[in-house]
Coordinates of C-alpha atoms in Angstrom, one line a residue:
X1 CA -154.6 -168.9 -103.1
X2 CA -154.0 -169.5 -99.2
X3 CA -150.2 -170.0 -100.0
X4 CA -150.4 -166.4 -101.9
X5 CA -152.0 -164.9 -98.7
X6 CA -149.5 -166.4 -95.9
X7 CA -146.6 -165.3 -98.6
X8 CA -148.0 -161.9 -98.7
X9 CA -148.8 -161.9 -95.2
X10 CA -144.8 -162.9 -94.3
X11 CA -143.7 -160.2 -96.4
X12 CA -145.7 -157.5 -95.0
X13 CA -144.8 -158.8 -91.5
X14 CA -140.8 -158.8 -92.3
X15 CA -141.5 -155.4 -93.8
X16 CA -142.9 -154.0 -90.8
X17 CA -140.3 -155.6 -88.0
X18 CA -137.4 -155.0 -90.4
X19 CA -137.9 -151.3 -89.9
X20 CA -137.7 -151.7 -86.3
X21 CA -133.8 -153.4 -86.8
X22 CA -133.1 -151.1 -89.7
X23 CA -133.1 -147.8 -87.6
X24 CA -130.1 -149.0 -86.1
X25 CA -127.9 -150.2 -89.0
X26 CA -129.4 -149.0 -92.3
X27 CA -126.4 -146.1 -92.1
X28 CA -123.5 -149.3 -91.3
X29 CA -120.7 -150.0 -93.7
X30 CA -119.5 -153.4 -93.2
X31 CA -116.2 -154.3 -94.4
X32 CA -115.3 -157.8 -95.1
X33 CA -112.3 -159.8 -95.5
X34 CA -112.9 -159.2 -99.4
X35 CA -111.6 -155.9 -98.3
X36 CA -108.4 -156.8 -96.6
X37 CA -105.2 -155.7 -98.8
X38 CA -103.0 -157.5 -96.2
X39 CA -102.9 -158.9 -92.7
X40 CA -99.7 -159.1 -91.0
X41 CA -99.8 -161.4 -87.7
X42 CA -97.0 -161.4 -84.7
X43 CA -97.4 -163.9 -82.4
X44 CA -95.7 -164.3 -78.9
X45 CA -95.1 -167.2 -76.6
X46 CA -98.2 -167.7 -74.1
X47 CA -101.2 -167.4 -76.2
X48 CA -100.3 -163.3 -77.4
X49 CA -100.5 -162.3 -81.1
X50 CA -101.0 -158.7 -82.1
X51 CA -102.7 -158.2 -85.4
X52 CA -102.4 -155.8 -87.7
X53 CA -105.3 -155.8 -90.5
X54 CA -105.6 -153.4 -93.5
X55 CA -108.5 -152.6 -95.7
X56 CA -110.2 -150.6 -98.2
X57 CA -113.2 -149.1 -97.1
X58 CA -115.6 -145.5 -98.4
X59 CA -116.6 -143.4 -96.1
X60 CA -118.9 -140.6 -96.4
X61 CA -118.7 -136.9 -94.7
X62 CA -119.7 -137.1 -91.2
X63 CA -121.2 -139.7 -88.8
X64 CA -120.0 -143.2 -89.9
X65 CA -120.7 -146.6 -88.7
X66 CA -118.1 -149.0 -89.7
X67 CA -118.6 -152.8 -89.0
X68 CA -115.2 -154.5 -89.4
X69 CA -116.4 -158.6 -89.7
X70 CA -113.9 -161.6 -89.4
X71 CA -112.1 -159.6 -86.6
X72 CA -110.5 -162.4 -83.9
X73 CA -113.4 -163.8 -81.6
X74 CA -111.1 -163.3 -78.5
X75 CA -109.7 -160.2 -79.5
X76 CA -108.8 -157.4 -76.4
X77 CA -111.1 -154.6 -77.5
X78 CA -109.3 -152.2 -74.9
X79 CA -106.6 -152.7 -77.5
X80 CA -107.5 -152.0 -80.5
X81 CA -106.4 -149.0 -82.5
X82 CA -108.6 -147.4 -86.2
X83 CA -106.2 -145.4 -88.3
X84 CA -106.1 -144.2 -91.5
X85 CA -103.2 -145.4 -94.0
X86 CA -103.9 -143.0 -96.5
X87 CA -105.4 -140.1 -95.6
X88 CA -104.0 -139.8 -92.0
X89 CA -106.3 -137.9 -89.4
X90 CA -108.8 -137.7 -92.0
X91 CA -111.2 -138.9 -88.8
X92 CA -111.8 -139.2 -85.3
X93 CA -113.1 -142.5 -83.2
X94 CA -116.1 -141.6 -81.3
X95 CA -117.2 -145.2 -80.1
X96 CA -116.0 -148.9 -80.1
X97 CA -118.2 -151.9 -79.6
X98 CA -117.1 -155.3 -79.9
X99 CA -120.1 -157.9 -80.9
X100 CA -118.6 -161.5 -80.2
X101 CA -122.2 -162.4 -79.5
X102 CA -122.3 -165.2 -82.7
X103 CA -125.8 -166.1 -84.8
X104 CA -127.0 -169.5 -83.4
X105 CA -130.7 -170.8 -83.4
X106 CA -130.6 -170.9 -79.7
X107 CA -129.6 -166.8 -79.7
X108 CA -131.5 -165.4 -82.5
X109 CA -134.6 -166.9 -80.2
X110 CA -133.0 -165.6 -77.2
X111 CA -132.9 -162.4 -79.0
X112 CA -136.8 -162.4 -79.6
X113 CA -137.5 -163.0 -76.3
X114 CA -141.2 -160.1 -75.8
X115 CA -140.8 -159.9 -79.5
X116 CA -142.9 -161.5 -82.1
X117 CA -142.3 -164.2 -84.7
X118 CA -145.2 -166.0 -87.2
X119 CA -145.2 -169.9 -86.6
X120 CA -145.8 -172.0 -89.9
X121 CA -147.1 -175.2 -89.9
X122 CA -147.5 -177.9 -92.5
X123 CA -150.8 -180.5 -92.8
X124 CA -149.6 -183.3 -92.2
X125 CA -151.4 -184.8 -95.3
X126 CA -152.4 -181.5 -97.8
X127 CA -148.3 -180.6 -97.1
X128 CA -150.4 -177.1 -96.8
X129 CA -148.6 -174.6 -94.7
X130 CA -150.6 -172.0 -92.4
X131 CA -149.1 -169.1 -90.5
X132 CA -150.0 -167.5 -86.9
X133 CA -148.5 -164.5 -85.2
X134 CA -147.0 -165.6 -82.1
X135 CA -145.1 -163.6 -78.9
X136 CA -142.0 -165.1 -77.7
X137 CA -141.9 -165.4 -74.1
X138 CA -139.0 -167.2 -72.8
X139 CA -136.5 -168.9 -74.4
X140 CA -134.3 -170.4 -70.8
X141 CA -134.8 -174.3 -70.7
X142 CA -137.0 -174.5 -73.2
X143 CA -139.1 -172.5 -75.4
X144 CA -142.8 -170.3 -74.2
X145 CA -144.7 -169.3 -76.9
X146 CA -148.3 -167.2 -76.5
X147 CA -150.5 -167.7 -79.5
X148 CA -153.6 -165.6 -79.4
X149 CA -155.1 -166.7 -75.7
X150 CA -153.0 -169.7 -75.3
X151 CA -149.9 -170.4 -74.0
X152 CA -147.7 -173.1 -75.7
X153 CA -144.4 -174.5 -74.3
X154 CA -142.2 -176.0 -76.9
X155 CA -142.1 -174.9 -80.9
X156 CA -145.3 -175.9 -82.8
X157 CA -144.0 -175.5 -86.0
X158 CA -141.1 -173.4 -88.2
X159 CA -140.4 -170.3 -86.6
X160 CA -139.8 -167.2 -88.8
X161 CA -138.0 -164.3 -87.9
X162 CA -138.3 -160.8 -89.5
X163 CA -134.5 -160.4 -89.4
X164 CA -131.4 -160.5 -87.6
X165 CA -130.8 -158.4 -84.4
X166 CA -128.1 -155.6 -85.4
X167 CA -126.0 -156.7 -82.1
X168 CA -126.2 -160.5 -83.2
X169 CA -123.3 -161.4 -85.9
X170 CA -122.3 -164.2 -87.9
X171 CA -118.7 -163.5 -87.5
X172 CA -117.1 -161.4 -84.6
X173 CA -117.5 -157.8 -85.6
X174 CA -116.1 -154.4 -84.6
X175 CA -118.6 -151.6 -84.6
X176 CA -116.9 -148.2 -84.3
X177 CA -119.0 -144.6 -85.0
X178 CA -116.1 -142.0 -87.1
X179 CA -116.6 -138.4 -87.5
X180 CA -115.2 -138.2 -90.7
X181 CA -113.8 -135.2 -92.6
X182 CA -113.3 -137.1 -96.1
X183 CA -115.5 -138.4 -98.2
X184 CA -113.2 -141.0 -100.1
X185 CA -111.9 -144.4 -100.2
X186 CA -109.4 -145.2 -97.6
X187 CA -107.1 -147.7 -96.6
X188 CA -107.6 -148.4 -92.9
X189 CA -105.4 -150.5 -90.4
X190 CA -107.1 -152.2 -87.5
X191 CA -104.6 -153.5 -85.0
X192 CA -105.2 -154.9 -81.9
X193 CA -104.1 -157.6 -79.1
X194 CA -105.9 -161.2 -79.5
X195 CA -105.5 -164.5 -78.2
X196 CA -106.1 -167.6 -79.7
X197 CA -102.7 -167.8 -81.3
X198 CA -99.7 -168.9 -80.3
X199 CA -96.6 -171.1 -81.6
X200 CA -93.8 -173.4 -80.1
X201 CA -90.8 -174.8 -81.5
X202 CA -89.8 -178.3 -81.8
X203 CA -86.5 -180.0 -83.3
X204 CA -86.0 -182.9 -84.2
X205 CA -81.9 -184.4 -84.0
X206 CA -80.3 -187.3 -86.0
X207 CA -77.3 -188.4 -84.4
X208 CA -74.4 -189.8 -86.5
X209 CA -73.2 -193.4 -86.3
X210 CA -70.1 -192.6 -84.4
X211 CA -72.1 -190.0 -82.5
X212 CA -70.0 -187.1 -83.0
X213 CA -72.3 -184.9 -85.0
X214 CA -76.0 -184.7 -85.9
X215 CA -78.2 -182.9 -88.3
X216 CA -80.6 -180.6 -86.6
X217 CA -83.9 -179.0 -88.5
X218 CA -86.4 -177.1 -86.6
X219 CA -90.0 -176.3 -87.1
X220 CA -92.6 -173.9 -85.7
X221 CA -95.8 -174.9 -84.9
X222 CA -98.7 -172.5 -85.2
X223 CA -101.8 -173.0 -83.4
X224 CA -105.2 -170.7 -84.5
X225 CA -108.0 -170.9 -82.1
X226 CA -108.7 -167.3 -82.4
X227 CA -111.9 -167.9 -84.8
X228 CA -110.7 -165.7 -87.5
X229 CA -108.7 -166.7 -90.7
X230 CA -105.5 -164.7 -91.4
X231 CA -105.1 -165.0 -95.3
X232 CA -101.6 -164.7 -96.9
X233 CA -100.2 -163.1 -93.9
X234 CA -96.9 -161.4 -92.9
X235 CA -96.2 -163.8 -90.1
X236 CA -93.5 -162.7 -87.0
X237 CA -92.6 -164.7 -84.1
X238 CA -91.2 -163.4 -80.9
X239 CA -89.1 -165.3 -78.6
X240 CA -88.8 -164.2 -74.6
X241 CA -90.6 -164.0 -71.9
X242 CA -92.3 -160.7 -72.5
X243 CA -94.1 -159.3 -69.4
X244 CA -97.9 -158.9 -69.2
X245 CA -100.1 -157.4 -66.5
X246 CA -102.4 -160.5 -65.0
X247 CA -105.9 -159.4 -64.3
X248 CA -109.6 -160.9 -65.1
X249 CA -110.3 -161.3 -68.9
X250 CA -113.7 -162.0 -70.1
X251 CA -113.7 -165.1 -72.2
X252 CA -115.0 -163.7 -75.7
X253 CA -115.3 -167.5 -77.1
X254 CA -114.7 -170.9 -76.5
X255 CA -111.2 -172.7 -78.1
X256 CA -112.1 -174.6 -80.8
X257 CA -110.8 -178.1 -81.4
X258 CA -108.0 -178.2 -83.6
X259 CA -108.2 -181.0 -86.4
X260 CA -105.8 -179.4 -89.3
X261 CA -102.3 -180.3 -89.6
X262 CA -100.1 -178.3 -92.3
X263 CA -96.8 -178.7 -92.8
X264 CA -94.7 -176.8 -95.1
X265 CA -91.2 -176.7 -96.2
X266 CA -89.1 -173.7 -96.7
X267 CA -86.2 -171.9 -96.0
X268 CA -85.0 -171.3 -92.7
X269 CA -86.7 -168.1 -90.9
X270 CA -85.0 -164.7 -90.2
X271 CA -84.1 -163.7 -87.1
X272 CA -83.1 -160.3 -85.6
X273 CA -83.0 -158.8 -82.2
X274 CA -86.1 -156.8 -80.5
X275 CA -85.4 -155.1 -77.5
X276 CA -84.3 -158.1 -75.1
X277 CA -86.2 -160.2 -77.2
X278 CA -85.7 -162.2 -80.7
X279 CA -87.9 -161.9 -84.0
X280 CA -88.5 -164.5 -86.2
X281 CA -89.5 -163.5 -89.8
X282 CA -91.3 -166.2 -92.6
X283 CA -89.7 -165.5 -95.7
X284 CA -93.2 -165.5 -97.7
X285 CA -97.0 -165.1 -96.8
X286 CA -98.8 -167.6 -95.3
X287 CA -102.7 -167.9 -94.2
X288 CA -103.2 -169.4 -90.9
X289 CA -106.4 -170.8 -91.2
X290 CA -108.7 -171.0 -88.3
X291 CA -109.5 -174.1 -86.1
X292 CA -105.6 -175.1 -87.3
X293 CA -102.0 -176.0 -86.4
X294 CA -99.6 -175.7 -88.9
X295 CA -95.9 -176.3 -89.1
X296 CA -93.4 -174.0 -90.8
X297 CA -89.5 -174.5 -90.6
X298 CA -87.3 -172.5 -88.0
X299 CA -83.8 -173.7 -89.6
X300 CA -82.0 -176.5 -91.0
X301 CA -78.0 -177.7 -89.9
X302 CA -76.2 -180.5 -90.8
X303 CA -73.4 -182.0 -89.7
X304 CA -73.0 -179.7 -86.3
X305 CA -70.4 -181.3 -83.9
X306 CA -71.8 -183.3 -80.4
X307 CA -70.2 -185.0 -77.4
X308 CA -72.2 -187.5 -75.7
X309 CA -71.8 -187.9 -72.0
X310 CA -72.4 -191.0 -69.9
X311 CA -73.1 -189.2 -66.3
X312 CA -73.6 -190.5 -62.7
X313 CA -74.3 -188.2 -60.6
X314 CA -74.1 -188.7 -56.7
X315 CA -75.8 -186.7 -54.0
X316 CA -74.4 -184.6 -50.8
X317 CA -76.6 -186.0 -48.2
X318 CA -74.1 -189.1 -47.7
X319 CA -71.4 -187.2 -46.4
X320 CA -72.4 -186.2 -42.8
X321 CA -73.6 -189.7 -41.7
X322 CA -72.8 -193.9 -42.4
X323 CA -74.9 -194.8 -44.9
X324 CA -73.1 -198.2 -46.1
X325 CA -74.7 -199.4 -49.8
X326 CA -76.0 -196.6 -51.7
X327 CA -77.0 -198.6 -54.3
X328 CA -76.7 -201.7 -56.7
X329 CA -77.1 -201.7 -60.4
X330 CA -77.2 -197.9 -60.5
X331 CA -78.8 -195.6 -63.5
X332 CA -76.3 -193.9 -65.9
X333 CA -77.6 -190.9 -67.1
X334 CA -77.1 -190.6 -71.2
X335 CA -76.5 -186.9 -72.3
X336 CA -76.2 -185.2 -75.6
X337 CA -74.6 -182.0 -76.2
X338 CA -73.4 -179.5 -78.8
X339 CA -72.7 -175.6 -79.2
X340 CA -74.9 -173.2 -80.9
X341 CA -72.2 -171.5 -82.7
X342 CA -71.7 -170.0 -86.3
X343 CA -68.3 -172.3 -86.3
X344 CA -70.9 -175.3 -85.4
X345 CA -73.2 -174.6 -88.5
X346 CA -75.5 -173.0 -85.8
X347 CA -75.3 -169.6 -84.5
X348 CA -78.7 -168.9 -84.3
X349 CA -81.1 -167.7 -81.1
X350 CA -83.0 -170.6 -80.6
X351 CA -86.4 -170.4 -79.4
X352 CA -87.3 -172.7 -76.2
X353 CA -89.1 -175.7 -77.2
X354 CA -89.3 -180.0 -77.4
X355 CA -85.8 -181.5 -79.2
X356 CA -86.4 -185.0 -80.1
X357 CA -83.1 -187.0 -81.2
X358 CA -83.3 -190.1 -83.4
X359 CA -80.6 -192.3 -84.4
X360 CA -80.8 -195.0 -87.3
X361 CA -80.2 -198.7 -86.3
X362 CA -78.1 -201.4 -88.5
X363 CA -80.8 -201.3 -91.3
X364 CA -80.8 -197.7 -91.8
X365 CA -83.8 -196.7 -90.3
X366 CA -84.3 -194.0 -87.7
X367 CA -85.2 -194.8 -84.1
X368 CA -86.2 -192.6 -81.4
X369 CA -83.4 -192.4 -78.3
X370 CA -84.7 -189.4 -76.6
X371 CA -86.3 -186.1 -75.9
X372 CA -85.6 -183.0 -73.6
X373 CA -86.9 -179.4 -73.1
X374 CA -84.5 -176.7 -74.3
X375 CA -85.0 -173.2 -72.9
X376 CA -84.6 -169.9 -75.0
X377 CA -81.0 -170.2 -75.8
X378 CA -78.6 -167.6 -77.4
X379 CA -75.8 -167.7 -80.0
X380 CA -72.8 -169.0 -78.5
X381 CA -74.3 -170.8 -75.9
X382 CA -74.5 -174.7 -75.1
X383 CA -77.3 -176.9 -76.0
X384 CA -77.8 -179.9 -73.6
X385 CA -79.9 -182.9 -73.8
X386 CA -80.6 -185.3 -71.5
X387 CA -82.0 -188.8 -73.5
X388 CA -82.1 -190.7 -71.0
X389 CA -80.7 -193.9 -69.4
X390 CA -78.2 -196.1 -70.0
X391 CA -78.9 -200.0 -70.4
X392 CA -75.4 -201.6 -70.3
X393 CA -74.2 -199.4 -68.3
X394 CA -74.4 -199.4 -64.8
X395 CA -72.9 -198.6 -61.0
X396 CA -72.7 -200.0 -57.8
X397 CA -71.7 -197.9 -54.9
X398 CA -70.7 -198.2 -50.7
X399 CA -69.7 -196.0 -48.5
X400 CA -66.5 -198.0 -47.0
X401 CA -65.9 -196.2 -44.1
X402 CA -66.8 -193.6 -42.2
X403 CA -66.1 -191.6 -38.9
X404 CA -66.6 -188.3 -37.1
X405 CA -63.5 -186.5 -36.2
X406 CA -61.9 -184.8 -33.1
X407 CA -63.3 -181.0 -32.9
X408 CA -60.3 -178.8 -33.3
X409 CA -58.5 -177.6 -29.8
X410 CA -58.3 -174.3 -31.6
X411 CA -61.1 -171.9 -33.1
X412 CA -64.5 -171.3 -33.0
X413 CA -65.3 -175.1 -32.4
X414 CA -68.2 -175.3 -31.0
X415 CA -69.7 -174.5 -34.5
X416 CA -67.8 -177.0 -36.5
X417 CA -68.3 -180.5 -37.1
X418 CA -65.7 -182.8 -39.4
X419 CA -66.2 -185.8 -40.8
X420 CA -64.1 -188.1 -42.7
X421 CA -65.9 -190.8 -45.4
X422 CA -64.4 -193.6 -47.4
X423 CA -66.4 -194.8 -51.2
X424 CA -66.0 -197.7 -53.9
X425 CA -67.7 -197.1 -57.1
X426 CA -67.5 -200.1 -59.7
X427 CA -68.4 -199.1 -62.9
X428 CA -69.5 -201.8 -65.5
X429 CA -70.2 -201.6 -69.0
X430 CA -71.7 -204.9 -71.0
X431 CA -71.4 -203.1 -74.4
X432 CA -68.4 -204.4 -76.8
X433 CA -66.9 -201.1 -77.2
X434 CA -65.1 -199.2 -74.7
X435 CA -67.1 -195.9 -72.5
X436 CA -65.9 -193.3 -70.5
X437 CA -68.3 -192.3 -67.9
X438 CA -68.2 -188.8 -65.7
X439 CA -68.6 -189.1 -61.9
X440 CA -69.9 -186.1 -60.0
X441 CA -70.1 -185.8 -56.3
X442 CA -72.0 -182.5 -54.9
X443 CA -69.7 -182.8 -51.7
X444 CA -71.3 -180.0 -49.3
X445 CA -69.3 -177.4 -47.1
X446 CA -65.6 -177.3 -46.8
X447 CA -64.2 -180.7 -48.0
X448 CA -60.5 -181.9 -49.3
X449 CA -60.0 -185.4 -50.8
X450 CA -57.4 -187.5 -49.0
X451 CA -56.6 -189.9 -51.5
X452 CA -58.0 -191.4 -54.8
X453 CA -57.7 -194.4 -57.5
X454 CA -58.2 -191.9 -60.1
X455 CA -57.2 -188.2 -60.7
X456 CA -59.9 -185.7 -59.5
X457 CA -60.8 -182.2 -61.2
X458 CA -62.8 -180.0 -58.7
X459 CA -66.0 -178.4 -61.0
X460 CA -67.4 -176.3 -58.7
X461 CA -66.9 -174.7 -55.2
X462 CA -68.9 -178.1 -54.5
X463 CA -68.3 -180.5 -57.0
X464 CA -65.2 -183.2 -57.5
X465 CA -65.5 -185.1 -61.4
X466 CA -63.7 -188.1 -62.3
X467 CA -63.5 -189.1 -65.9
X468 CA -63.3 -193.2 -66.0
X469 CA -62.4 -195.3 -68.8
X470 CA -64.6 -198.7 -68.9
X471 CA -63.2 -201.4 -71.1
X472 CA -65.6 -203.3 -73.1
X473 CA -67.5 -206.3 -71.3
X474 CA -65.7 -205.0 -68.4
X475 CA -65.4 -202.8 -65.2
X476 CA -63.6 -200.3 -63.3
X477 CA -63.0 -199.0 -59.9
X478 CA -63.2 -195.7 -58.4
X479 CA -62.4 -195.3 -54.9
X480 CA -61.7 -192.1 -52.5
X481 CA -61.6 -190.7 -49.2
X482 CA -63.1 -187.2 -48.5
X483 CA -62.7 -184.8 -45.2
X484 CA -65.6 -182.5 -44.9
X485 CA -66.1 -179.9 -42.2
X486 CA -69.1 -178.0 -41.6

């Protein structure tokens, strides 16, 4: 009998305090994802995606409140944009509110706060529950509570709530108010600016045996933090730097951790110019689940010619000033690099991102020899790696003379200095195959090279190269003289 009085008693009360919410949403449509006819996602480099989400959803004559649910939880709402698909202008948006305020314990008592709730409690030995009526005061730090004349800090029992504030959601929710001139089913598109989403690219490279050629595959990597799922979406990537206007943003949720890895295999992704930019199409929908990163593949090449370089690369400061030894057992910089053309097997804008080379050792099995950063790079342009450093490889250089020279008796000399600076490189190479390694000098202002072991080619405006053979297990020379007037 007393369990048939406190249910009647919670029923009457939910009655009663659910009118109170109802006056605000009993007229709301709320369209779920079981609505969606298709989703179609683009996402942009730097945490951009713009989403375009279609649904079917009736809407009477007149006055409508539309809730739109699973909607991105750091969506832009200054960006998004109702239309209808199938009966365009059929109505006109009056208001747009965006509730990213999520149902949790802690809010829904918030919420309450100079409301009331009942309090159950169960005897500890009958397992009887009782009921009170109780007035939420405060729910910061801690719970207040009055109970008829007393005041009780902390939660006595099971609190009950008569429902759920209209302005508190589950899932993020856009709330728009329509005047609407046709009473039908429609098929409306919701699109708007989120972030939450974005993508990289990373390759990985196999180098050859001989090192002449490798196979190249790429793959993007979606990241979803957005807290909305995006089921068997139309998924576009843009490459570039696209320009956007920096200014506050409130933060609509928190990112997620991201604990879901998918991978999955398919055929390389179209591409085609937008405006300065490139767009990447998958070939077949895909749901980007939320909380996830995913992996899709970019392209695929096999065989695409390469040219590794051994590099040493000098520096222009020595050239004004007696230095002596500039250094014993010197680093010999390892680069790898091939063209992005159609004639290559490539030809394809490739997206900046992490390439990661492997090579396999004498048992067939791939090691990794490297990683660089390549930057947006366009068809017919070259990609170039730098793995790292050489081991049996190295230099030794001095500087083997060096003097100032005589001002000229002619000209404006008071503003130019000359100098005139001798160098021995020995180049030595412990591997039992022969190398050739590139020598680069930056040499600064107006220079000429006296004399040389070994034929010069000037690069640049400021740059001399030397190409130097290196027999195995042995070494070579390169020595020069330089004039250089400032």
């Amino acid at each position: 009998m007393l369990f048939n009085q406190i249910s009647f008693a919670f029923i009457v009360y939910c009655t009663l305090f659910s009118w109170a919410f109802a006056s605000d949403d009993a007229d709301e449509t709320r369209s779920t994802l079981s609505d969606q006819q298709s989703v179609a996602v683009t996402i942009y480099n730097g945490n951009l995606a713009l989403v375009k989400d279609q649904r079917k959803v009736s809407l009477k004559n007149g006055l409508n409140s539309l809730a739109l649910r699973d909607v991105s939880a750091q969506m832009r709402p200054e960006t998004a944009l109702l239309r209808s698909i199938s009966h365009s202008g059929s109505f006109v948006t009056l208001e747009q509110n965006f509730d990213f305020d999520l149902l949790t314990p802690a809010k829904l008592l918030e919420k309450y706060v100079g409301k009331n709730v009942l309090v159950v409690k169960t005897h500890p030995t009958t397992g009887v529950e009782s009921s009170e009526q109780a007035s939420v005061l405060s729910a910061v730090n801690g719970v207040v509570i009055k109970i008829g004349n007393r005041i009780e800090i902390g939660i006595p029992g099971r609190i009950v709530y008569a429902d759920v504030p209209v302005n508190l959601r589950d899932r993020p929710t856009l709330v728009t108010k329509l005047n609407n001139k046709t009473a039908a089913e429609q098929t409306l598109e919701l699109s708007y600016l989120t972030g939450g989403l974005d993508w990289k690219a990373d390759y990985v490279a196999e180098l050859s045996p001989k090192e002449d050629s490798l196979d190249l595959s790429g793959w993007v990597t979606l990241t979803n933090t957005s807290g909305a799922t995006y089921k068997n979406a139309k998924l576009q990537l843009v490459a570039g730097d696209v320009n956007r206007v920096q200014q506050g943003m409130p933060v609509f949720a928190q990112a997620m951790r991201m604990d879901a890895m998918v991978a999955e295999a398919a055929a390389p992704m179209a591409e085609e110019s937008l405006l300065e930019y490139h767009l990447y199409t998958l070939d077949r929908p895909t749901t980007i689940a939320e909380n996830q990163t995913k992996q899709v593949a970019l392209l695929s090449a096999s065989g695409v010619p390469a040219r590794k370089e051994l590099l040493l690369r000098g520096a222009d400061y020595y050239y004004s000033s007696s230095y002596g030894d500039l250094g014993q057992k010197m680093k010999v910089s390892v680069f790898v690099e091939f063209d992005n053309k159609e004639a290559s097997k490539l030809g394809m804008p490739l997206p900046k991102g992490i390439m990661r080379v492997y090579k396999k050792d004498s048992q067939g099995n791939a090691q990794f020899v490297g990683e660089d950063h390549i930057d947006h790079t366009p068809k017919n342009e070259t990609v170039r790696l730098k793995l790292g450093e050489a081991f049996d490889v190295t230099a030794d250089k001095k500087q083997t003379d060096f003097k100032i020279l005589p001002r000229p008796s002619k000209g404006n000399s008071a503003f130019e200095s000359a100098f005139e600076s001798a160098f021995e490189i020995v180049l030595k190479n412990a591997k039992k195959e022969r190398v050739t390694v590139t020598v680069q000098e930056p040499i600064p202002a107006d220079w000429h090279i006296i004399n040389e072991s070994h034929t010069s080619i000037k690069a640049s405006s400021n740059t001399a190269m030397w190409k130097i053979d290196i027999p195995a297990e042995g070494k070579a020379t390169l020595t020069y003289r330089v004039q250089v007037t400032y």
